[in-house]
CSV table of C-alpha atoms and ligand atoms in Angstrom, one decimal:
chain,number,residue,atom,x,y,z
Y,75,MET,CA,17.0,-16.1,13.9
Y,76,ASN,CA,15.6,-12.9,15.6
Y,77,ASN,CA,12.3,-12.8,16.9
Y,78,PRO,CA,10.7,-9.7,15.5
Y,79,LEU,CA,8.2,-9.2,18.2
Y,80,ALA,CA,11.0,-8.1,20.5
Y,81,LEU,CA,10.7,-4.7,18.8
Y,82,ALA,CA,6.8,-4.5,19.6
Y,83,ARG,CA,5.4,-2.3,22.3
Y,84,PRO,CA,5.1,-4.5,25.5
Y,85,GLU,CA,1.5,-3.4,26.3
Y,86,ILE,CA,0.5,-4.5,22.7
Y,87,LEU,CA,2.1,-8.0,23.3
Y,88,ALA,CA,0.3,-8.3,26.5
Y,89,LEU,CA,-3.0,-7.1,25.2
Y,90,GLU,CA,-6.2,-9.1,25.8
Y,91,PRO,CA,-8.0,-8.6,22.5
Y,92,TYR,CA,-11.8,-8.1,22.1
Y,93,GLU,CA,-13.6,-11.5,22.2
Y,94,HIS,CA,-15.8,-11.6,19.4
Y,95,ALA,CA,-18.9,-13.7,19.0
Y,96,ALA,CA,-18.0,-17.4,17.8
Y,97,TRP,CA,-17.8,-17.9,14.0
Y,98,LEU,CA,-19.8,-21.2,13.4
Y,99,PRO,CA,-21.7,-20.4,10.2
Y,100,GLU,CA,-23.6,-24.0,10.3
Y,101,LEU,CA,-25.3,-22.9,13.6
Y,102,THR,CA,-28.1,-20.4,14.0
Y,103,ARG,CA,-26.8,-17.2,15.4
Y,104,LEU,CA,-28.8,-16.2,18.7
Y,105,HIS,CA,-25.4,-15.2,20.2
Y,106,ALA,CA,-24.6,-11.9,18.5
Y,107,ASN,CA,-27.7,-9.5,19.2
Y,108,GLU,CA,-28.3,-9.3,15.3
Y,109,ASN,CA,-31.5,-9.0,13.7
Y,110,PRO,CA,-32.9,-12.0,12.2
Y,111,TRP,CA,-34.2,-10.5,8.9
Y,112,SER,CA,-32.2,-9.1,6.1
Y,113,ASP,CA,-33.7,-6.3,4.1
Y,114,ALA,CA,-35.6,-7.6,1.0
Y,115,GLY,CA,-33.7,-5.2,-0.9
Y,116,ASP,CA,-30.4,-6.6,-0.1
Y,117,PRO,CA,-28.3,-8.4,-2.9
Y,118,PRO,CA,-29.1,-12.1,-2.8
Y,119,GLY,CA,-27.1,-13.9,-0.1
Y,120,ALA,CA,-25.6,-10.8,1.1
Y,121,SER,CA,-27.0,-11.3,4.9
Y,122,LEU,CA,-26.2,-7.6,5.7
Y,123,ASN,CA,-28.1,-8.4,9.1
Y,124,ARG,CA,-25.2,-10.5,10.2
Y,125,TYR,CA,-21.8,-9.4,11.4
Y,126,PRO,CA,-19.1,-10.7,8.8
Y,127,GLU,CA,-16.6,-13.4,9.7
Y,128,PRO,CA,-13.6,-11.7,11.4
Y,129,GLN,CA,-10.5,-12.1,9.4
Y,130,SER,CA,-12.3,-14.2,6.6
Y,131,ALA,CA,-10.3,-17.3,6.1
Y,132,GLU,CA,-11.4,-17.6,2.7
Y,133,LEU,CA,-10.2,-14.2,1.8
Y,134,CYS,CA,-6.8,-14.7,3.8
Y,135,THR,CA,-6.2,-18.0,1.7
Y,136,ALA,CA,-7.1,-16.2,-1.7
Y,137,LEU,CA,-4.7,-13.4,-0.8
Y,138,ALA,CA,-1.9,-15.6,0.2
Y,139,ARG,CA,-2.4,-17.7,-3.0
Y,140,VAL,CA,-2.1,-14.6,-5.3
Y,141,TYR,CA,1.0,-13.3,-3.1
Y,142,GLY,CA,2.7,-16.7,-3.0
Y,143,VAL,CA,2.6,-17.1,0.7
Y,144,ALA,CA,1.1,-19.1,3.6
Y,145,PRO,CA,-2.3,-18.0,4.8
Y,146,GLU,CA,-0.7,-17.6,8.3
Y,147,ALA,CA,1.3,-14.7,6.8
Y,148,VAL,CA,-1.4,-12.7,5.7
Y,149,LEU,CA,-3.6,-10.1,7.5
Y,150,ALA,CA,-6.6,-8.6,5.6
Y,151,GLY,CA,-7.5,-5.0,6.5
Y,152,ARG,CA,-9.1,-1.8,5.0
Y,153,GLY,CA,-6.7,-0.9,2.7
Y,154,SER,CA,-2.7,-0.9,2.9
Y,155,ASP,CA,-3.4,2.3,5.1
Y,156,GLU,CA,-4.7,0.2,7.8
Y,157,GLY,CA,-1.7,-1.9,7.9
Y,158,ILE,CA,0.5,1.1,8.0
Y,159,ASP,CA,-1.4,2.5,10.9
Y,160,LEU,CA,-1.4,-0.9,12.9
Y,161,LEU,CA,2.2,-1.2,12.4
Y,162,VAL,CA,3.2,2.1,13.7
Y,163,ARG,CA,0.6,1.6,16.6
Y,164,ALA,CA,2.1,-1.9,17.6
Y,165,PHE,CA,5.7,-1.1,17.3
Y,166,CYS,CA,6.3,2.6,18.2
Y,167,ARG,CA,5.9,3.8,21.9
Y,168,ALA,CA,4.6,7.4,21.9
Y,169,GLY,CA,7.2,10.0,22.6
Y,170,GLN,CA,9.9,7.6,22.5
Y,171,ASP,CA,10.2,5.4,19.2
Y,172,ARG,CA,10.5,6.6,15.6
Y,173,ILE,CA,9.9,5.6,12.1
Y,174,LEU,CA,12.3,6.1,9.2
Y,175,VAL,CA,11.2,7.5,5.8
Y,176,CYS,CA,12.8,8.3,2.5
Y,177,PRO,CA,11.4,11.4,1.1
Y,178,PRO,CA,10.0,12.1,-1.5
Y,179,THR,CA,7.6,9.1,-0.6
Y,180,PHE,CA,4.0,8.3,0.4
Y,181,GLY,CA,2.5,10.4,3.0
Y,182,MET,CA,0.9,8.2,5.1
Y,183,TYR,CA,3.9,6.8,7.0
Y,184,ARG,CA,4.3,10.3,8.4
Y,185,VAL,CA,0.7,10.9,9.4
Y,186,ALA,CA,0.3,7.5,11.0
Y,187,ALA,CA,3.6,8.3,13.1
Y,188,ALA,CA,2.3,11.8,14.0
Y,189,ILE,CA,-1.1,10.3,15.1
Y,190,GLN,CA,0.7,7.8,17.3
Y,191,GLY,CA,3.3,10.4,18.8
Y,192,ALA,CA,6.3,8.6,17.2
Y,193,GLY,CA,9.2,10.6,15.7
Y,194,ILE,CA,10.2,10.5,12.3
Y,195,VAL,CA,13.9,10.2,10.8
Y,196,GLU,CA,14.4,11.3,7.4
Y,197,VAL,CA,16.8,9.9,4.8
Y,198,PRO,CA,16.1,11.4,1.6
Y,199,LEU,CA,16.4,9.4,-2.0
Y,200,ASP,CA,19.4,10.6,-3.9
Y,201,HIS,CA,19.3,13.0,-6.9
Y,202,SER,CA,18.0,10.4,-9.0
Y,203,PHE,CA,15.6,9.2,-6.4
Y,204,ALA,CA,17.4,6.1,-5.7
Y,205,LEU,CA,17.4,4.4,-2.1
Y,206,ASP,CA,20.7,5.0,-0.2
Y,207,ALA,CA,20.7,1.9,2.2
Y,208,ARG,CA,24.3,2.9,3.5
Y,209,ALA,CA,22.8,6.4,4.6
Y,210,ILE,CA,19.7,4.4,6.2
Y,211,LEU,CA,22.1,2.2,8.0
Y,212,GLU,CA,24.1,5.3,9.4
Y,213,ALA,CA,20.9,7.1,10.4
Y,214,TRP,CA,19.4,4.1,12.4
Y,215,THR,CA,19.4,4.4,16.1
Y,216,PRO,CA,17.6,2.0,18.6
Y,217,ALA,CA,14.6,4.3,18.8
Y,218,VAL,CA,13.9,3.5,14.9
Y,219,ARG,CA,11.5,0.7,15.1
Y,220,ILE,CA,10.3,0.6,11.6
Y,221,VAL,CA,12.0,1.7,8.2
Y,222,PHE,CA,9.2,2.4,5.6
Y,223,LEU,CA,10.0,1.9,2.0
Y,224,CYS,CA,8.1,2.1,-1.0
Y,225,SER,CA,8.5,0.1,-4.4
Y,226,PRO,CA,7.6,1.3,-6.9
Y,227,ASN,CA,7.9,4.3,-5.0
Y,228,ASN,CA,4.9,7.0,-5.1
Y,229,PRO,CA,5.5,9.6,-6.3
Y,230,THR,CA,8.8,9.1,-8.1
Y,231,GLY,CA,7.6,5.9,-9.9
Y,232,ASN,CA,11.0,3.9,-9.4
Y,233,ARG,CA,11.7,0.4,-7.8
Y,234,ILE,CA,14.2,-0.2,-5.1
Y,235,ALA,CA,17.3,-1.9,-6.5
Y,236,ASP,CA,17.3,-5.5,-5.1
Y,237,ALA,CA,21.0,-4.9,-3.9
Y,238,GLU,CA,19.9,-2.0,-1.6
Y,239,LEU,CA,17.0,-3.9,0.0
Y,240,GLU,CA,19.4,-6.8,0.5
Y,241,LEU,CA,21.7,-4.6,2.2
Y,242,LEU,CA,19.1,-3.2,4.6
Y,243,LEU,CA,17.5,-6.7,5.4
Y,244,ALA,CA,21.0,-7.7,6.6
Y,245,GLY,CA,21.9,-4.5,8.3
Y,246,LEU,CA,18.5,-4.0,10.1
Y,247,ALA,CA,18.1,-7.8,11.1
Y,248,GLY,CA,17.0,-7.7,14.9
Y,249,ARG,CA,17.0,-3.7,14.8
Y,250,ALA,CA,14.0,-2.5,13.0
Y,251,LEU,CA,10.9,-3.8,10.8
Y,252,VAL,CA,11.7,-3.2,7.3
Y,253,VAL,CA,8.3,-2.5,5.6
Y,254,VAL,CA,8.1,-2.5,1.7
Y,255,ASP,CA,4.7,-0.8,0.5
Y,256,GLU,CA,4.2,-2.5,-3.0
Y,257,ALA,CA,1.0,-1.0,-3.7
Y,258,TYR,CA,2.0,-0.8,-7.5
Y,259,ALA,CA,3.9,-4.2,-7.6
Y,260,GLU,CA,1.5,-5.4,-10.3
Y,261,PHE,CA,3.0,-2.5,-12.7
Y,262,ALA,CA,6.3,-3.6,-12.1
Y,263,PRO,CA,7.2,-7.1,-13.3
Y,264,GLY,CA,10.1,-8.8,-11.3
Y,265,SER,CA,8.8,-7.3,-7.7
Y,266,ALA,CA,8.7,-10.3,-5.6
Y,267,THR,CA,9.4,-9.3,-2.1
Y,268,PRO,CA,6.9,-11.6,-0.3
Y,269,GLY,CA,9.5,-14.3,-1.6
Y,270,ARG,CA,12.1,-12.8,0.6
Y,271,LEU,CA,10.0,-13.3,4.0
Y,272,ALA,CA,11.4,-16.8,4.6
Y,273,GLY,CA,14.9,-15.4,5.7
Y,274,HIS,CA,14.0,-12.3,7.0
Y,275,PRO,CA,11.5,-12.3,9.9
Y,276,GLU,CA,11.6,-8.3,10.1
Y,277,LEU,CA,10.5,-8.0,6.5
Y,278,VAL,CA,6.8,-6.8,6.1
Y,279,VAL,CA,5.3,-6.3,2.9
Y,280,LEU,CA,2.1,-4.2,2.1
Y,281,ARG,CA,-0.1,-5.0,-0.9
Y,282,THR,CA,-3.4,-3.5,-1.9
Y,283,LEU,CA,-6.5,-4.4,-4.3
Y,284,SER,CA,-7.1,-0.5,-4.7
Y,285,LYS,CA,-4.7,-0.2,-7.6
Y,286,ALA,CA,-4.1,-2.9,-10.3
Y,287,HIS,CA,-7.1,-4.9,-9.1
Y,288,GLY,CA,-9.5,-1.8,-9.6
Y,289,LEU,CA,-11.1,-2.0,-6.1
Y,290,ALA,CA,-10.1,1.2,-4.4
Y,291,GLY,CA,-13.8,1.7,-3.1
Y,292,ALA,CA,-13.7,-1.7,-1.5
Y,293,ARG,CA,-10.8,-0.8,0.9
Y,294,VAL,CA,-9.0,-4.0,1.0
Y,295,GLY,CA,-5.4,-4.4,1.5
Y,296,ALA,CA,-2.9,-7.0,2.9
Y,297,VAL,CA,0.0,-7.1,5.6
Y,298,ILE,CA,2.3,-9.9,4.6
Y,299,ALA,CA,4.8,-10.9,7.5
Y,300,ASP,CA,6.1,-13.3,9.9
Y,301,PRO,CA,3.0,-15.2,11.4
Y,302,GLY,CA,3.8,-13.7,15.0
Y,303,ILE,CA,3.5,-10.3,13.5
Y,304,ILE,CA,0.2,-11.1,11.7
Y,305,ASP,CA,-1.1,-12.4,15.0
Y,306,LEU,CA,-0.1,-9.3,17.0
Y,307,LEU,CA,-1.6,-7.0,14.3
Y,308,ALA,CA,-4.9,-9.1,14.1
Y,309,ARG,CA,-5.3,-8.7,17.8
Y,310,MET,CA,-5.5,-5.0,17.4
Y,311,LEU,CA,-7.7,-4.9,14.5
Y,312,PRO,CA,-11.5,-4.1,15.3
Y,313,PRO,CA,-13.2,-7.3,15.2
Y,314,TYR,CA,-15.5,-6.7,12.2
Y,315,ALA,CA,-13.0,-4.5,10.1
Y,316,LEU,CA,-13.9,-5.5,6.6
Y,317,THR,CA,-17.5,-5.2,5.5
Y,318,ALA,CA,-19.3,-8.2,4.2
Y,319,PRO,CA,-19.6,-6.5,0.7
Y,320,SER,CA,-15.8,-5.7,0.8
Y,321,ILE,CA,-15.0,-9.3,1.5
Y,322,ARG,CA,-17.3,-10.4,-1.4
Y,323,ALA,CA,-15.9,-8.0,-3.8
Y,324,ALA,CA,-12.1,-9.1,-2.9
Y,325,LEU,CA,-13.2,-12.6,-3.3
Y,326,SER,CA,-14.6,-12.0,-6.8
Y,327,ALA,CA,-11.3,-9.8,-7.8
Y,328,LEU,CA,-9.0,-12.7,-6.8
Y,329,ALA,CA,-11.1,-15.4,-8.8
Y,330,PRO,CA,-8.9,-16.8,-11.7
Y,331,GLU,CA,-11.0,-15.2,-14.5
Y,332,ARG,CA,-10.9,-11.9,-13.0
Y,333,LEU,CA,-7.2,-12.0,-12.3
Y,334,ARG,CA,-6.7,-12.8,-16.1
Y,335,ARG,CA,-8.7,-9.6,-16.9
Y,336,THR,CA,-6.7,-7.8,-14.1
Y,337,ALA,CA,-3.3,-8.8,-16.0
Y,338,GLU,CA,-4.8,-7.7,-19.1
Y,339,ARG,CA,-5.6,-4.3,-18.0
Y,340,VAL,CA,-2.2,-3.9,-16.2
Y,341,ARG,CA,-0.7,-4.7,-19.7
Y,342,LEU,CA,-2.8,-1.9,-21.3
Y,343,LEU,CA,-1.9,0.3,-18.6
Y,344,VAL,CA,1.8,-0.3,-18.8
Y,345,ALA,CA,1.7,0.3,-22.8
Y,346,GLU,CA,-0.4,3.4,-22.3
Y,347,ARG,CA,2.0,4.8,-19.7
Y,348,GLU,CA,5.0,4.1,-22.1
Y,349,ARG,CA,3.1,6.0,-24.9
Y,350,VAL,CA,2.0,8.9,-22.6
Y,351,ALA,CA,5.6,9.3,-21.3
Y,352,SER,CA,7.1,9.5,-24.7
Y,353,SER,CA,4.6,11.9,-26.1
Y,354,LEU,CA,4.9,14.1,-22.7
Y,355,GLY,CA,8.9,13.8,-23.2
Y,356,ARG,CA,8.5,15.6,-26.7
Y,357,LEU,CA,6.7,18.5,-25.4
Y,358,THR,CA,8.7,21.9,-25.0
Y,359,SER,CA,6.7,22.5,-21.9
Y,360,VAL,CA,8.1,19.4,-20.2
Y,361,ARG,CA,11.4,19.5,-18.6
Y,362,ARG,CA,11.5,15.7,-17.6
Y,363,VAL,CA,9.5,12.7,-17.4
Y,364,TRP,CA,10.8,10.4,-14.6
Y,365,PRO,CA,10.9,6.7,-15.4
Y,366,SER,CA,8.0,5.0,-13.9
Y,367,GLU,CA,7.3,1.3,-13.1
Y,368,ALA,CA,3.7,2.2,-11.7
Y,369,ASN,CA,0.5,3.3,-13.1
Y,370,PHE,CA,1.6,7.0,-13.0
Y,371,LEU,CA,4.1,9.3,-14.2
Y,372,LEU,CA,6.3,12.3,-12.2
Y,373,VAL,CA,6.6,14.8,-14.8
Y,374,GLU,CA,8.5,17.9,-14.3
Y,375,PHE,CA,7.1,21.2,-16.1
Y,376,ARG,CA,8.7,24.4,-16.9
Y,377,ASP,CA,5.4,25.9,-15.8
Y,378,ALA,CA,3.5,23.6,-13.5
Y,379,PRO,CA,0.6,26.2,-12.7
Y,380,ALA,CA,0.0,26.6,-16.5
Y,381,ALA,CA,0.0,22.6,-17.1
Y,382,LEU,CA,-2.5,22.2,-14.3
Y,383,ALA,CA,-4.8,25.0,-15.5
Y,384,ALA,CA,-4.7,23.5,-19.2
Y,385,ALA,CA,-5.5,20.0,-17.8
Y,386,ARG,CA,-8.1,21.5,-15.7
Y,387,SER,CA,-9.8,23.3,-18.4
Y,388,ALA,CA,-10.1,20.2,-20.3
Y,389,GLY,CA,-11.9,18.6,-17.3
Y,390,LEU,CA,-8.9,16.6,-16.0
Y,391,LEU,CA,-7.4,16.8,-12.3
Y,392,LEU,CA,-3.7,16.1,-12.0
Y,393,ARG,CA,-1.9,15.9,-8.5
Y,394,ASP,CA,0.2,19.1,-8.1
Y,395,LEU,CA,3.6,18.2,-5.9
Y,396,SER,CA,5.3,21.2,-7.0
Y,397,GLY,CA,5.4,22.7,-3.5
Y,398,GLN,CA,7.1,19.8,-2.0
Y,399,PRO,CA,10.7,19.3,-1.3
Y,400,ARG,CA,12.7,18.2,-4.4
Y,401,LEU,CA,9.7,18.3,-6.4
Y,402,ALA,CA,9.6,21.7,-7.8
Y,403,GLY,CA,7.7,22.0,-11.1
Y,404,CYS,CA,6.3,18.3,-10.6
Y,405,ILE,CA,3.1,17.0,-11.3
Y,406,ARG,CA,1.8,13.3,-10.8
Y,407,ILE,CA,-0.4,12.1,-13.5
Y,408,THR,CA,-2.4,8.8,-13.1
Y,409,ILE,CA,-2.6,6.8,-16.5
Y,410,GLY,CA,-6.2,6.6,-17.4
Y,411,SER,CA,-8.2,4.9,-20.1
Y,412,PRO,CA,-6.5,5.4,-23.6
Y,413,ALA,CA,-9.3,8.0,-24.3
Y,414,ASP,CA,-8.4,10.0,-21.0
Y,415,ASN,CA,-4.8,9.8,-22.0
Y,416,ASP,CA,-5.6,11.3,-25.4
Y,417,ARG,CA,-7.4,14.1,-23.9
Y,418,LEU,CA,-4.5,14.8,-21.7
Y,419,LEU,CA,-2.0,14.9,-24.5
Y,420,ALA,CA,-4.3,17.2,-26.5
Y,421,ALA,CA,-4.9,19.6,-23.7
Y,422,LEU,CA,-1.0,19.9,-22.7
Y,423,GLY,CA,0.1,19.7,-26.4
Y,424,GLU,CA,-2.1,22.8,-27.4
Y,425,ARG,CA,0.2,24.9,-25.2
Y,426,GLN,CA,3.4,25.0,-27.3
N,98,LIG,C1,-2.5,4.2,-3.0
N,98,LIG,C2,-1.5,3.7,-1.9
N,98,LIG,C3,-1.7,3.1,-0.7
N,98,LIG,C4,-3.1,2.9,-0.4
N,98,LIG,O1,-3.5,1.9,-0.5
N,98,LIG,P1,-4.9,1.5,0.1
N,98,LIG,O2,-4.7,0.1,0.0
N,98,LIG,O3,-6.0,1.8,-0.7
N,98,LIG,O4,-5.1,2.0,1.5
N,98,LIG,C5,-0.6,2.5,0.0
N,98,LIG,N1,0.6,2.9,-0.4
N,98,LIG,C6,1.1,3.6,-1.5
N,98,LIG,C7,2.4,3.7,-1.6
N,98,LIG,C8,0.1,4.1,-2.2
N,98,LIG,O5,0.2,4.8,-3.1
C-alpha cells in the first residue's frame, strides 16, 4: 500500500514541533507559567486559568466513536476550516503544487490554496451538478497534491455517487490526497465515507460539529485520516488550538442523550427541507429547486433580486449566489425552524 506521507512537503515532514508543557492533570502545575487562581465568575470546574489539554484524548475518543473509526485516525481542530488549511499547508509547496476543486463548491478550498500560494485546477461539476471522476483523473498532473470533494456539496446539495468516489480513489492511489468534506453528512443517510479509510490511505474525511450538532459557535471539527497524516497535521496545529469551553461543549454534544436529540432534530430538518422544497417548487417565481441531501436548498428564481428583497423585508437573510458561474438566478436557503420556514414561504408566496 502507498504511504500518503510521500505526498507531503519535506520541510513539514522534518518539522520539529513546539514542545508544549506536559499534560499530567494529577499533578500541581508549576511548569506552564499559568496563574494559580481562576476567576470566581467562571463556570464551576472551568479552570480557565489553566491551559487546556492539547488534542484532548477524551474528545478524540468521543469523535472517533461517533464516526466509527480509531482515535488515532482523528484530529480535532477549530472547525473543518482548520482541517482544510492544515492539509493545504502540509501537502502543497508554494508556487509549485496545486489543489483540484469541482465548482460550484465550498469556497474555503480555494482560499486556503491562495493563502498557501498553491495553484488551483478546476474540473466543474456537470450540467446536473454531478461529479465527473473521469474528467478529474484526466486533469490530474503530478503537481496536484489534493483533490477536494464535498458531499453533500455546498451549495448544490447533492451527494457524490459511490461509484464516482470509488473510481477516484482507485485512480488517484499514490498520486493525491482525496479529501471528502462531509460537513452535511448527518442530513444524508447512507453517507459513510469514514468506513472506506481502511483500504485507501490517501482518503481524508472532514466532519464538523457546526451543522447537525448545532455547535457552530464552539468551532470544533475533525479530520479523519490515516494515523500518519493525523500525526503530521497534529504537529502543525497550534499547541492549545481548542479552548477549554469548546472541548467541554463538544463532549456534551457527543454524549448519548444529546446525540439522540441531535438525530431527532436532523429528522425534523430533513422533513422541513422536503416541505419547503415542494412549496417553493409550486411558486411561479421559482424556476427550479435542486434536490438536496443537506440542511439547505439551492433555488433558482426567475428574479433573484426580487426574491432576496421580499425575504429581506420579512427580516430573513438568504445567501445570494446569483453572481457565481453556473448559478445565475440561484439563492441558497438554509432550513430553519418550522416557524422560520413558514415566514419564508409567506414572504416569497405573496409575490405571485
Ligand atoms: C460549513 C462548512 C464547513 C465549515 O465547517 P466548520 O467546521 O464550521 O469550519 C466546511 N465545509 C463545508 C462544505 C461547509 O459548508
